[in-house]
Tab-separated table of N, CA and C in Angstrom:
chain	number	residue	atom	x	y	z
G	217	UNK	N	-5.939	4.213	37.571
G	217	UNK	CA	-5.951	4.963	36.311
G	217	UNK	C	-5.393	4.323	35.418
G	218	UNK	N	-6.203	4.071	34.260
G	218	UNK	CA	-5.796	3.198	33.068
G	218	UNK	C	-5.192	3.960	31.973
G	219	UNK	N	-4.035	3.828	31.334
G	219	UNK	CA	-3.516	4.634	30.159
G	219	UNK	C	-4.150	4.086	28.886
G	220	UNK	N	-4.316	4.871	28.096
G	220	UNK	CA	-4.816	4.585	26.684
G	220	UNK	C	-3.616	4.426	25.876
G	221	UNK	N	-3.505	3.391	24.848
G	221	UNK	CA	-2.316	3.203	24.095
G	221	UNK	C	-2.132	4.462	23.227
G	222	UNK	N	-0.935	4.885	22.918
G	222	UNK	CA	-0.728	5.887	21.957
G	222	UNK	C	-1.042	5.345	20.696
G	223	UNK	N	-1.534	6.493	19.987
G	223	UNK	CA	-2.126	6.124	18.512
G	223	UNK	C	-0.726	6.432	17.689
G	224	UNK	N	-0.497	5.340	16.835
G	224	UNK	CA	0.665	5.364	16.085
G	224	UNK	C	0.502	6.673	15.016
G	225	UNK	N	1.617	7.403	14.805
G	225	UNK	CA	1.835	8.574	13.799
G	225	UNK	C	2.058	8.123	12.500
G	226	UNK	N	2.910	7.089	12.565
G	226	UNK	CA	3.598	6.819	11.247
G	226	UNK	C	2.619	5.652	10.496
G	227	UNK	N	2.632	5.560	9.118
G	227	UNK	CA	1.966	4.492	8.405
G	227	UNK	C	2.337	3.219	8.799
G	228	UNK	N	1.247	2.115	9.035
G	228	UNK	CA	1.336	0.886	9.444
G	228	UNK	C	1.490	0.117	8.239
G	229	UNK	N	1.955	-0.997	8.426
G	229	UNK	CA	2.263	-2.101	7.086
G	229	UNK	C	2.014	-3.435	7.746
G	230	UNK	N	1.375	-4.421	6.827
G	230	UNK	CA	1.385	-5.606	7.178
G	230	UNK	C	2.438	-6.527	7.069
G	231	UNK	N	2.669	-7.601	7.168
G	231	UNK	CA	3.733	-8.561	7.122
G	231	UNK	C	3.790	-8.696	5.476
G	232	UNK	N	2.746	-8.902	4.843
G	232	UNK	CA	2.758	-9.004	3.475
G	232	UNK	C	3.516	-7.904	2.776
G	233	UNK	N	3.104	-6.486	3.207
G	233	UNK	CA	3.729	-5.577	2.881
G	233	UNK	C	5.323	-5.279	2.985
G	234	UNK	N	5.719	-5.671	4.332
G	234	UNK	CA	7.021	-5.907	4.567
G	234	UNK	C	7.676	-6.845	3.626
G	235	UNK	N	7.113	-7.916	3.280
G	235	UNK	CA	7.652	-9.014	2.195
G	235	UNK	C	7.870	-8.302	0.854
G	236	UNK	N	6.822	-7.342	0.453
G	236	UNK	CA	7.045	-6.827	-0.667
G	236	UNK	C	8.239	-5.851	-0.630
G	237	UNK	N	8.360	-5.100	0.400
G	237	UNK	CA	9.338	-3.832	0.640
G	237	UNK	C	10.786	-4.614	0.498
G	238	UNK	N	10.796	-5.793	1.253
G	238	UNK	CA	12.070	-6.252	1.271
G	238	UNK	C	12.395	-7.295	0.183
G	239	UNK	N	11.362	-7.677	-0.785
G	239	UNK	CA	11.476	-8.467	-1.864
G	239	UNK	C	11.845	-9.733	-1.555
G	240	UNK	N	10.943	-10.464	-0.550
G	240	UNK	CA	11.055	-11.748	-0.030
G	240	UNK	C	9.496	-12.083	0.021
G	241	UNK	N	9.480	-13.646	0.761
G	241	UNK	CA	8.302	-13.946	0.827
G	241	UNK	C	7.698	-13.584	2.183
G	242	UNK	N	6.501	-13.998	2.431
G	242	UNK	CA	5.831	-13.586	3.557
G	242	UNK	C	6.262	-14.661	4.704
G	243	UNK	N	6.691	-15.841	4.284
G	243	UNK	CA	7.356	-16.875	5.413
G	243	UNK	C	8.678	-16.137	5.814
G	244	UNK	N	9.451	-15.640	5.047
G	244	UNK	CA	10.761	-14.973	5.217
G	244	UNK	C	10.424	-13.865	6.320
G	245	UNK	N	9.534	-13.243	6.177
G	245	UNK	CA	9.179	-12.090	7.197
G	245	UNK	C	8.730	-12.709	8.608
G	246	UNK	N	7.786	-13.880	8.553
G	246	UNK	CA	7.526	-14.659	9.660
G	246	UNK	C	8.646	-15.076	10.485
G	247	UNK	N	9.819	-15.729	9.608
G	247	UNK	CA	11.157	-16.025	10.097
G	247	UNK	C	11.904	-15.210	10.971
G	248	UNK	N	11.837	-14.044	10.350
G	248	UNK	CA	12.617	-12.824	10.774
G	248	UNK	C	11.915	-12.456	12.340
G	249	UNK	N	10.803	-12.422	12.407
G	249	UNK	CA	9.849	-12.140	13.567
G	249	UNK	C	10.228	-13.139	14.616
G	250	UNK	N	10.433	-14.338	14.312
G	250	UNK	CA	10.942	-15.557	15.414
G	250	UNK	C	12.531	-15.350	15.646
G	251	UNK	N	13.189	-15.173	14.582
G	251	UNK	CA	14.730	-15.236	14.747
G	251	UNK	C	15.335	-14.102	15.241
G	252	UNK	N	14.833	-12.799	15.001
G	252	UNK	CA	15.449	-11.726	15.419
G	252	UNK	C	14.687	-11.071	16.475
G	253	UNK	N	15.361	-10.841	17.723
G	253	UNK	CA	14.688	-10.348	18.873
G	253	UNK	C	14.446	-8.791	18.755
G	254	UNK	N	15.209	-8.184	17.713
G	254	UNK	CA	15.032	-6.826	17.480
G	254	UNK	C	14.151	-6.348	16.448
G	255	UNK	N	13.480	-7.435	15.866
G	255	UNK	CA	12.466	-7.120	15.022
G	255	UNK	C	11.352	-6.376	15.635
G	256	UNK	N	10.941	-5.187	14.874
G	256	UNK	CA	9.972	-4.223	15.366
G	256	UNK	C	8.795	-5.014	15.966
G	257	UNK	N	8.083	-4.606	17.116
G	257	UNK	CA	6.920	-5.213	17.423
G	257	UNK	C	5.790	-4.631	16.904
G	258	UNK	N	4.709	-5.404	16.824
G	258	UNK	CA	3.342	-5.097	16.090
G	258	UNK	C	3.046	-3.817	16.972
G	259	UNK	N	2.368	-2.897	16.361
G	259	UNK	CA	1.751	-1.729	17.132
G	259	UNK	C	0.409	-1.580	16.794
G	260	UNK	N	-0.273	-2.549	16.116
G	260	UNK	CA	-1.746	-2.628	15.895
G	260	UNK	C	-1.974	-3.840	15.217
G	261	UNK	N	-3.271	-3.851	14.731
G	261	UNK	CA	-3.927	-5.053	14.047
G	261	UNK	C	-4.105	-5.993	14.993
G	262	UNK	N	-4.362	-7.294	14.686
G	262	UNK	CA	-4.746	-8.459	15.591
G	262	UNK	C	-3.602	-9.444	15.682
G	263	UNK	N	-3.870	-10.671	16.472
G	263	UNK	CA	-2.931	-11.635	16.385
G	263	UNK	C	-2.617	-12.206	15.211
G	264	UNK	N	-3.674	-12.359	14.298
G	264	UNK	CA	-3.527	-12.865	12.968
G	264	UNK	C	-3.052	-12.128	11.867
G	265	UNK	N	-3.377	-10.757	12.038
G	265	UNK	CA	-2.776	-9.749	11.072
G	265	UNK	C	-2.175	-8.654	11.717
G	266	UNK	N	-0.985	-8.711	12.337
G	266	UNK	CA	-0.498	-7.604	13.041
G	266	UNK	C	-0.078	-6.477	11.967
G	267	UNK	N	0.001	-5.211	12.617
G	267	UNK	CA	0.357	-4.207	11.762
G	267	UNK	C	1.669	-3.490	12.373
G	268	UNK	N	2.613	-3.060	11.615
G	268	UNK	CA	4.012	-2.661	11.964
G	268	UNK	C	4.251	-1.110	11.580
G	269	UNK	N	4.791	-0.377	12.328
G	269	UNK	CA	5.353	0.845	11.929
G	269	UNK	C	6.281	0.905	10.921
G	270	UNK	N	6.009	1.525	9.704
G	270	UNK	CA	6.674	1.471	8.633
G	270	UNK	C	8.064	1.894	8.774
G	271	UNK	N	8.301	3.125	9.678
G	271	UNK	CA	9.638	3.893	9.789
G	271	UNK	C	10.457	2.811	10.480
G	272	UNK	N	9.852	2.074	11.636
G	272	UNK	CA	10.492	1.307	12.357
G	272	UNK	C	10.873	-0.012	11.525
G	273	UNK	N	10.241	-0.624	10.650
G	273	UNK	CA	10.421	-1.600	9.899
G	273	UNK	C	11.461	-1.113	8.905
G	274	UNK	N	11.360	-0.018	8.039
G	274	UNK	CA	12.410	0.352	7.201
G	274	UNK	C	13.831	0.331	7.902
G	275	UNK	N	13.826	1.058	9.140
G	275	UNK	CA	15.105	1.179	9.904
G	275	UNK	C	15.721	-0.214	10.123
G	276	UNK	N	14.843	-1.131	10.607
G	276	UNK	CA	15.339	-2.430	11.014
G	276	UNK	C	15.932	-3.346	9.588
G	277	UNK	N	15.110	-2.936	8.525
G	277	UNK	CA	15.627	-3.485	7.164
G	277	UNK	C	17.042	-2.968	6.802
G	278	UNK	N	17.012	-1.708	6.837
G	278	UNK	CA	18.329	-0.989	6.648
G	278	UNK	C	19.548	-1.512	7.500
G	279	UNK	N	19.235	-1.755	8.860
G	279	UNK	CA	20.396	-2.103	9.769
G	279	UNK	C	20.601	-3.485	9.552
G	280	UNK	N	19.792	-4.338	9.099
G	280	UNK	CA	19.848	-5.580	8.758
G	280	UNK	C	20.628	-5.847	7.395
G	281	UNK	N	20.517	-4.912	6.558
G	281	UNK	CA	20.743	-4.857	5.011
G	281	UNK	C	20.066	-5.858	4.291
G	282	UNK	N	18.872	-5.657	4.688
G	282	UNK	CA	17.810	-6.609	4.091
G	282	UNK	C	17.039	-5.852	2.986
G	283	UNK	N	16.654	-6.504	2.012
G	283	UNK	CA	15.728	-5.576	1.009
G	283	UNK	C	16.584	-4.393	0.350
G	284	UNK	N	17.636	-4.635	0.205
G	284	UNK	CA	18.366	-3.287	-0.614
G	284	UNK	C	18.220	-3.223	-1.969
G	285	UNK	N	17.914	-4.355	-2.658
G	285	UNK	CA	17.391	-4.323	-4.173
G	285	UNK	C	16.022	-4.391	-4.335
G	286	UNK	N	15.264	-3.344	-4.320
G	286	UNK	CA	13.846	-3.175	-4.550
G	286	UNK	C	13.453	-2.595	-5.977
G	287	UNK	N	12.374	-3.129	-6.334
G	287	UNK	CA	11.882	-2.631	-7.524
G	287	UNK	C	11.362	-1.305	-7.617
G	288	UNK	N	11.217	-0.592	-8.549
G	288	UNK	CA	10.749	0.804	-8.729
G	288	UNK	C	9.292	0.766	-8.184
G	289	UNK	N	8.392	-0.320	-8.472
G	289	UNK	CA	7.235	-0.282	-8.059
G	289	UNK	C	6.922	-0.173	-6.283
G	290	UNK	N	8.037	-1.019	-5.724
G	290	UNK	CA	7.990	-1.147	-4.343
G	290	UNK	C	8.710	0.345	-3.691
G	291	UNK	N	9.776	0.634	-4.427
G	291	UNK	CA	9.916	2.084	-3.878
G	291	UNK	C	8.968	3.131	-3.966
G	292	UNK	N	8.300	3.116	-5.168
G	292	UNK	CA	7.072	4.218	-5.252
G	292	UNK	C	6.322	3.821	-3.960
G	293	UNK	N	5.789	2.578	-3.927
G	293	UNK	CA	4.846	2.396	-2.736
G	293	UNK	C	5.194	2.771	-1.321
G	294	UNK	N	6.650	2.679	-1.222
G	294	UNK	CA	7.275	3.134	0.069
G	294	UNK	C	7.231	4.667	0.139
G	295	UNK	N	7.499	5.393	-1.099
G	295	UNK	CA	7.482	6.758	-1.116
G	295	UNK	C	6.105	7.363	-0.872
G	296	UNK	N	5.117	6.866	-1.151
G	296	UNK	CA	3.861	7.089	-1.066
G	296	UNK	C	3.248	6.854	0.315
G	297	UNK	N	3.735	5.737	0.882
G	297	UNK	CA	3.131	5.313	2.184
G	297	UNK	C	3.780	6.424	3.210
G	298	UNK	N	5.096	6.844	2.952
G	298	UNK	CA	5.752	7.912	3.682
G	298	UNK	C	5.281	9.278	3.606
G	299	UNK	N	4.778	9.578	2.450
G	299	UNK	CA	4.197	10.971	2.185
G	299	UNK	C	2.713	11.016	2.668
G	300	UNK	N	1.967	9.776	2.299
G	300	UNK	CA	0.416	9.936	2.641
G	300	UNK	C	0.002	9.089	3.982
G	301	UNK	N	0.904	8.244	4.381
G	301	UNK	CA	0.544	7.484	5.533
G	301	UNK	C	-0.753	6.837	5.195
G	302	UNK	N	-1.653	6.933	6.207
G	302	UNK	CA	-2.966	6.102	6.208
G	302	UNK	C	-3.937	6.676	5.012
G	303	UNK	N	-3.560	7.892	4.543
G	303	UNK	CA	-4.408	8.328	3.412
G	303	UNK	C	-3.813	8.015	2.192
G	304	UNK	N	-3.425	6.680	2.073
G	304	UNK	CA	-2.880	6.354	0.777
G	304	UNK	C	-3.553	6.277	-0.486
G	305	UNK	N	-4.853	6.445	-0.332
G	305	UNK	CA	-5.774	6.480	-1.507
G	305	UNK	C	-5.588	7.769	-2.214
G	306	UNK	N	-5.442	8.910	-1.532
G	306	UNK	CA	-5.194	10.088	-2.018
G	306	UNK	C	-3.892	10.169	-2.779
G	307	UNK	N	-2.979	9.430	-2.285
G	307	UNK	CA	-1.650	9.281	-2.999
G	307	UNK	C	-2.091	8.671	-4.252
G	308	UNK	N	-2.604	7.519	-4.331
G	308	UNK	CA	-2.886	6.919	-5.512
G	308	UNK	C	-3.598	7.782	-6.652
G	309	UNK	N	-4.377	8.530	-6.163
G	309	UNK	CA	-5.065	9.453	-6.972
G	309	UNK	C	-4.293	10.513	-7.517
G	310	UNK	N	-3.454	10.860	-6.485
G	310	UNK	CA	-2.418	12.113	-7.129
G	310	UNK	C	-1.376	11.462	-8.239
G	311	UNK	N	-1.116	10.165	-8.056
G	311	UNK	CA	-0.256	9.550	-9.058
G	311	UNK	C	-0.920	9.437	-10.395
G	312	UNK	N	-2.402	8.972	-10.144
G	312	UNK	CA	-3.110	8.934	-11.406
G	312	UNK	C	-3.243	10.351	-12.099
G	313	UNK	N	-3.400	11.258	-11.380
G	313	UNK	CA	-3.514	12.664	-11.950
G	313	UNK	C	-2.144	13.089	-12.411
G	314	UNK	N	-0.973	12.733	-11.768
G	314	UNK	CA	0.370	13.093	-12.457
G	314	UNK	C	0.592	12.505	-13.760
G	315	UNK	N	0.180	11.060	-13.803
G	315	UNK	CA	0.343	10.285	-14.931
G	315	UNK	C	-0.492	10.602	-16.125
G	316	UNK	N	-1.626	11.218	-15.887
G	316	UNK	CA	-2.439	11.574	-16.868
G	316	UNK	C	-2.805	13.047	-17.251
G	317	UNK	N	-2.325	13.984	-16.376
G	317	UNK	CA	-2.455	15.456	-16.513
G	317	UNK	C	-1.419	15.792	-17.443
G	318	UNK	N	-1.629	17.303	-17.577
G	318	UNK	CA	-0.524	17.852	-18.490
G	318	UNK	C	1.106	17.654	-17.909
G	319	UNK	N	1.875	17.587	-18.793
G	319	UNK	CA	3.358	17.367	-18.426
G	319	UNK	C	3.834	18.518	-17.527
G	320	UNK	N	4.417	17.973	-16.621
G	320	UNK	CA	5.030	19.135	-15.612
G	320	UNK	C	4.116	19.465	-14.648
G	321	UNK	N	2.841	19.165	-14.586
G	321	UNK	CA	2.167	19.450	-13.643
G	321	UNK	C	1.817	18.228	-12.789
G	322	UNK	N	1.819	18.488	-11.413
G	322	UNK	CA	1.667	17.442	-10.618
G	322	UNK	C	0.873	18.033	-9.333
G	323	UNK	N	0.359	17.293	-8.610
G	323	UNK	CA	-0.362	17.505	-7.237
G	323	UNK	C	0.591	17.865	-6.279
G	324	UNK	N	0.350	18.916	-5.611
G	324	UNK	CA	1.462	19.543	-4.621
G	324	UNK	C	1.735	18.606	-3.637
G	325	UNK	N	0.935	17.753	-3.092
G	325	UNK	CA	1.252	16.870	-1.894
G	325	UNK	C	2.201	15.583	-2.386
G	326	UNK	N	2.231	15.414	-3.685
G	326	UNK	CA	2.899	14.225	-4.408
G	326	UNK	C	4.373	14.653	-4.457
G	327	UNK	N	5.236	13.783	-3.601
G	327	UNK	CA	6.843	14.126	-3.683
G	327	UNK	C	7.398	13.813	-5.146
G	328	UNK	N	8.130	14.685	-5.499
G	328	UNK	CA	8.799	14.657	-6.942
G	328	UNK	C	9.428	13.431	-7.064
G	329	UNK	N	10.103	12.636	-5.927
G	329	UNK	CA	10.585	11.329	-6.176
G	329	UNK	C	9.462	10.378	-6.579
G	330	UNK	N	8.270	10.440	-6.160
G	330	UNK	CA	7.160	9.604	-6.510
G	330	UNK	C	6.961	9.874	-7.923
G	331	UNK	N	6.871	11.244	-8.365
G	331	UNK	CA	6.450	11.436	-9.911
G	331	UNK	C	7.523	10.767	-10.867
G	332	UNK	N	8.801	11.042	-10.447
G	332	UNK	CA	9.815	10.317	-11.262
G	332	UNK	C	9.674	8.781	-11.293
G	333	UNK	N	9.382	8.043	-10.093
G	333	UNK	CA	9.329	6.728	-10.231
G	333	UNK	C	7.947	6.252	-11.017
G	334	UNK	N	7.104	7.006	-10.913
G	334	UNK	CA	5.720	6.849	-11.516
G	334	UNK	C	5.822	6.977	-12.975
G	335	UNK	N	6.458	8.010	-13.290
G	335	UNK	CA	6.589	8.221	-14.829
G	335	UNK	C	7.607	7.133	-15.495
G	336	UNK	N	8.616	6.721	-14.784
G	336	UNK	CA	9.459	5.593	-15.274
G	336	UNK	C	8.826	4.455	-15.545
G	337	UNK	N	7.948	3.966	-14.465
G	337	UNK	CA	7.330	2.878	-14.579
G	337	UNK	C	6.079	2.794	-15.768
G	338	UNK	N	5.466	4.037	-15.882
G	338	UNK	CA	4.544	4.403	-16.933
G	338	UNK	C	5.139	4.267	-18.215
G	339	UNK	N	6.477	4.459	-18.399
G	339	UNK	CA	7.139	4.269	-19.667
G	339	UNK	C	7.322	2.896	-20.006
G	340	UNK	N	7.620	2.032	-19.229
G	340	UNK	CA	7.734	0.606	-19.216
G	340	UNK	C	6.530	-0.033	-19.566
G	341	UNK	N	5.599	0.333	-18.986
G	341	UNK	CA	4.202	-0.354	-18.948
G	341	UNK	C	3.219	0.696	-19.664
G	342	UNK	N	2.422	1.203	-18.879
G	342	UNK	CA	1.479	2.285	-19.199
G	342	UNK	C	0.972	2.973	-17.841
G	343	UNK	N	0.445	4.269	-18.128
G	343	UNK	CA	-0.136	4.906	-16.945
G	343	UNK	C	-1.222	3.856	-16.124
G	344	UNK	N	-1.977	3.392	-17.047
G	344	UNK	CA	-3.335	2.697	-16.561
G	344	UNK	C	-2.704	1.505	-15.739
G	345	UNK	N	-1.744	0.726	-16.201
G	345	UNK	CA	-1.174	-0.512	-15.622
G	345	UNK	C	-0.494	-0.009	-14.205
G	346	UNK	N	0.252	1.190	-14.194
G	346	UNK	CA	0.835	1.515	-13.014
G	346	UNK	C	-0.033	1.922	-11.838
G	347	UNK	N	-1.205	2.674	-12.300
G	347	UNK	CA	-2.323	2.858	-11.384
G	347	UNK	C	-3.036	1.613	-10.806
G	348	UNK	N	-3.337	0.670	-11.758
G	348	UNK	CA	-4.121	-0.516	-11.419
G	348	UNK	C	-3.220	-1.379	-10.442
G	349	UNK	N	-1.768	-1.456	-10.643
G	349	UNK	CA	-0.839	-2.436	-9.872
G	349	UNK	C	-0.916	-1.441	-8.469
G	350	UNK	N	-0.825	-0.265	-8.332
G	350	UNK	CA	-0.812	0.492	-7.111
G	350	UNK	C	-2.447	0.043	-6.451
G	351	UNK	N	-3.267	0.252	-6.998
G	351	UNK	CA	-4.575	0.099	-6.506
G	351	UNK	C	-4.813	-1.571	-5.981
G	352	UNK	N	-4.269	-2.608	-6.759
G	352	UNK	CA	-4.220	-4.061	-6.427
G	352	UNK	C	-3.147	-4.090	-5.117
G	353	UNK	N	-2.027	-3.269	-5.240
G	353	UNK	CA	-1.318	-3.457	-3.687
G	353	UNK	C	-2.224	-2.907	-2.743
G	354	UNK	N	-2.798	-1.613	-3.007
G	354	UNK	CA	-3.544	-1.249	-1.757
G	354	UNK	C	-4.665	-2.130	-1.367
G	355	UNK	N	-5.505	-2.792	-2.382
G	355	UNK	CA	-6.415	-3.646	-1.895
G	355	UNK	C	-6.102	-4.893	-1.018
G	356	UNK	N	-4.871	-5.260	-1.698
G	356	UNK	CA	-4.051	-6.412	-0.764
G	356	UNK	C	-3.717	-6.166	0.693
G	357	UNK	N	-3.212	-5.002	0.737
G	357	UNK	CA	-2.711	-4.679	2.094
G	357	UNK	C	-3.880	-4.253	3.128
G	358	UNK	N	-5.021	-3.660	2.606
G	358	UNK	CA	-6.067	-3.304	3.586
G	358	UNK	C	-6.987	-4.643	3.597
G	359	UNK	N	-7.061	-5.711	2.752
G	359	UNK	CA	-7.813	-6.999	3.056
G	359	UNK	C	-7.184	-7.546	3.908
G	360	UNK	N	-5.702	-7.788	4.021
G	360	UNK	CA	-5.097	-8.458	4.874
G	360	UNK	C	-5.101	-7.721	6.478
G	361	UNK	N	-5.280	-6.407	6.385
G	361	UNK	CA	-5.334	-5.688	7.735
G	361	UNK	C	-6.604	-5.785	8.266
G	362	UNK	N	-7.532	-6.254	7.493
G	362	UNK	CA	-8.937	-6.364	8.031
G	362	UNK	C	-9.705	-4.847	7.962
G	363	UNK	N	-9.427	-4.240	7.023
G	363	UNK	CA	-9.846	-2.986	6.834
G	363	UNK	C	-11.440	-2.950	6.187
G	364	UNK	N	-11.968	-1.847	6.395
G	364	UNK	CA	-13.498	-1.725	6.068
G	364	UNK	C	-13.408	-1.116	4.698
G	365	UNK	N	-12.118	-0.810	4.185
G	365	UNK	CA	-12.114	0.240	2.905
G	365	UNK	C	-12.187	-0.686	1.673
G	366	UNK	N	-12.394	-2.002	1.899
G	366	UNK	CA	-12.558	-3.060	0.722
G	366	UNK	C	-13.830	-3.559	0.804
G	367	UNK	N	-14.905	-3.566	-0.250
G	367	UNK	CA	-16.030	-3.910	-0.195
G	367	UNK	C	-16.030	-5.428	-0.683
G	368	UNK	N	-16.743	-6.141	0.288
G	368	UNK	CA	-16.875	-7.590	-0.120
G	368	UNK	C	-17.574	-7.805	-1.259
G	369	UNK	N	-17.132	-9.040	-1.984
G	369	UNK	CA	-17.825	-9.357	-3.192
G	369	UNK	C	-19.250	-9.540	-3.217
G	370	UNK	N	-19.691	-9.840	-1.908
G	370	UNK	CA	-21.205	-10.183	-1.732
G	370	UNK	C	-21.935	-8.615	-1.902
G	371	UNK	N	-21.393	-7.727	-1.395
G	371	UNK	CA	-21.761	-6.353	-1.688
G	371	UNK	C	-21.817	-5.823	-2.862
G	372	UNK	N	-20.645	-6.085	-3.605
G	372	UNK	CA	-20.480	-5.804	-4.916
G	372	UNK	C	-21.489	-6.466	-5.810
G	373	UNK	N	-22.007	-7.716	-5.817
G	373	UNK	CA	-22.856	-8.264	-6.464
G	373	UNK	C	-24.224	-7.581	-6.379
G	374	UNK	N	-24.588	-7.302	-5.032
G	374	UNK	CA	-25.776	-6.537	-4.848
G	374	UNK	C	-25.978	-5.364	-5.348
G	375	UNK	N	-24.761	-4.510	-5.341
G	375	UNK	CA	-24.857	-3.203	-5.960
G	375	UNK	C	-25.072	-3.232	-7.484
G	376	UNK	N	-24.291	-4.255	-8.144
G	376	UNK	CA	-24.490	-4.410	-9.625
G	376	UNK	C	-25.921	-4.967	-9.991
G	377	UNK	N	-26.314	-5.786	-9.147
G	377	UNK	CA	-27.980	-6.246	-9.290
G	377	UNK	C	-28.750	-5.350	-9.370
G	378	UNK	N	-28.713	-4.155	-8.293
G	378	UNK	CA	-29.668	-3.143	-7.991
G	378	UNK	C	-29.306	-2.022	-9.071
G	379	UNK	N	-28.242	-1.875	-9.551
G	379	UNK	CA	-27.767	-0.721	-10.545
G	379	UNK	C	-28.303	-1.008	-11.797
G	380	UNK	N	-28.588	-2.432	-12.110
G	380	UNK	CA	-29.045	-2.822	-13.476
G	380	UNK	C	-28.015	-2.828	-14.492
G	381	UNK	N	-28.520	-2.851	-15.721
G	381	UNK	CA	-27.804	-2.956	-16.960
G	381	UNK	C	-27.101	-1.550	-17.119
G	382	UNK	N	-25.902	-1.544	-17.572
G	382	UNK	CA	-25.179	-0.251	-17.876
G	382	UNK	C	-24.309	-0.593	-19.063
G	383	UNK	N	-24.161	0.334	-19.772
G	383	UNK	CA	-23.207	0.278	-21.041
G	383	UNK	C	-21.750	-0.118	-20.606
G	384	UNK	N	-21.014	-0.900	-21.446
G	384	UNK	CA	-19.758	-1.259	-21.227
G	384	UNK	C	-18.920	-0.298	-20.752
G	385	UNK	N	-18.887	0.818	-21.350
G	385	UNK	CA	-18.074	1.903	-21.109
G	385	UNK	C	-18.684	2.940	-19.800
G	386	UNK	N	-19.672	2.513	-19.215
G	386	UNK	CA	-20.070	3.419	-18.177
G	386	UNK	C	-19.495	3.414	-16.877
G	387	UNK	N	-19.483	4.709	-16.304
G	387	UNK	CA	-18.634	4.687	-14.870
G	387	UNK	C	-19.956	4.688	-14.008
G	388	UNK	N	-19.847	3.834	-12.867
G	388	UNK	CA	-20.742	4.093	-11.909
G	388	UNK	C	-20.040	4.641	-10.471
G	389	UNK	N	-20.682	5.427	-9.765
G	389	UNK	CA	-20.049	5.810	-8.743
G	389	UNK	C	-21.153	5.523	-7.343
G	390	UNK	N	-20.429	4.873	-6.487
G	390	UNK	CA	-21.268	4.703	-5.167
G	390	UNK	C	-20.434	5.185	-4.019
G	391	UNK	N	-20.706	6.494	-3.773
G	391	UNK	CA	-19.885	7.025	-2.641
G	391	UNK	C	-19.937	6.101	-1.091
G	392	UNK	N	-20.763	5.448	-1.137
G	392	UNK	CA	-20.977	4.594	0.172
G	392	UNK	C	-20.060	3.283	0.342
G	393	UNK	N	-19.607	2.855	-0.945
G	393	UNK	CA	-18.813	1.663	-1.065
G	393	UNK	C	-17.246	1.908	-0.887
G	394	UNK	N	-16.641	0.791	-0.433
G	394	UNK	CA	-15.282	0.696	-0.317
G	394	UNK	C	-14.648	0.723	-1.805
G	395	UNK	N	-13.406	0.336	-1.671
G	395	UNK	CA	-12.758	0.394	-3.249
G	395	UNK	C	-13.291	-0.834	-4.104
């Protein structure tokens, strides 16, 4: 009788995301995996792109006192991953709504801590830059994890070809495409 592996309940992160969280390079994360026997074991992904349990990684970083000085952007990402898990796109949409909606109004699932961090970042930059930076972080994380949520450049070119000419300010929506 074979046992099926347990499905992880916490958000999963790539080595690249761990590096961002800790404020180090990806090479440093690779070194930690080799050097520290208590570094969290991968819980998913493949040999070339392992995925780690975010809660285990954060606990290990805290125990090792690594990544104590993180930027507001990294802290915001951590809060969103903790609140939304694998549904991070909903979190990004909620941040966009919180930054562009009426003052004081926020999506109910968005933690107050995330609202504060996002607004502080938006004051330094702009709401559009904050959302674009978060979207880019998402694209990078899923691309490295081999996710199907990122549309390949070849498919994007094909859709653009068949969509034809559109005004520069037009918004096109394809519900069958990834990000």
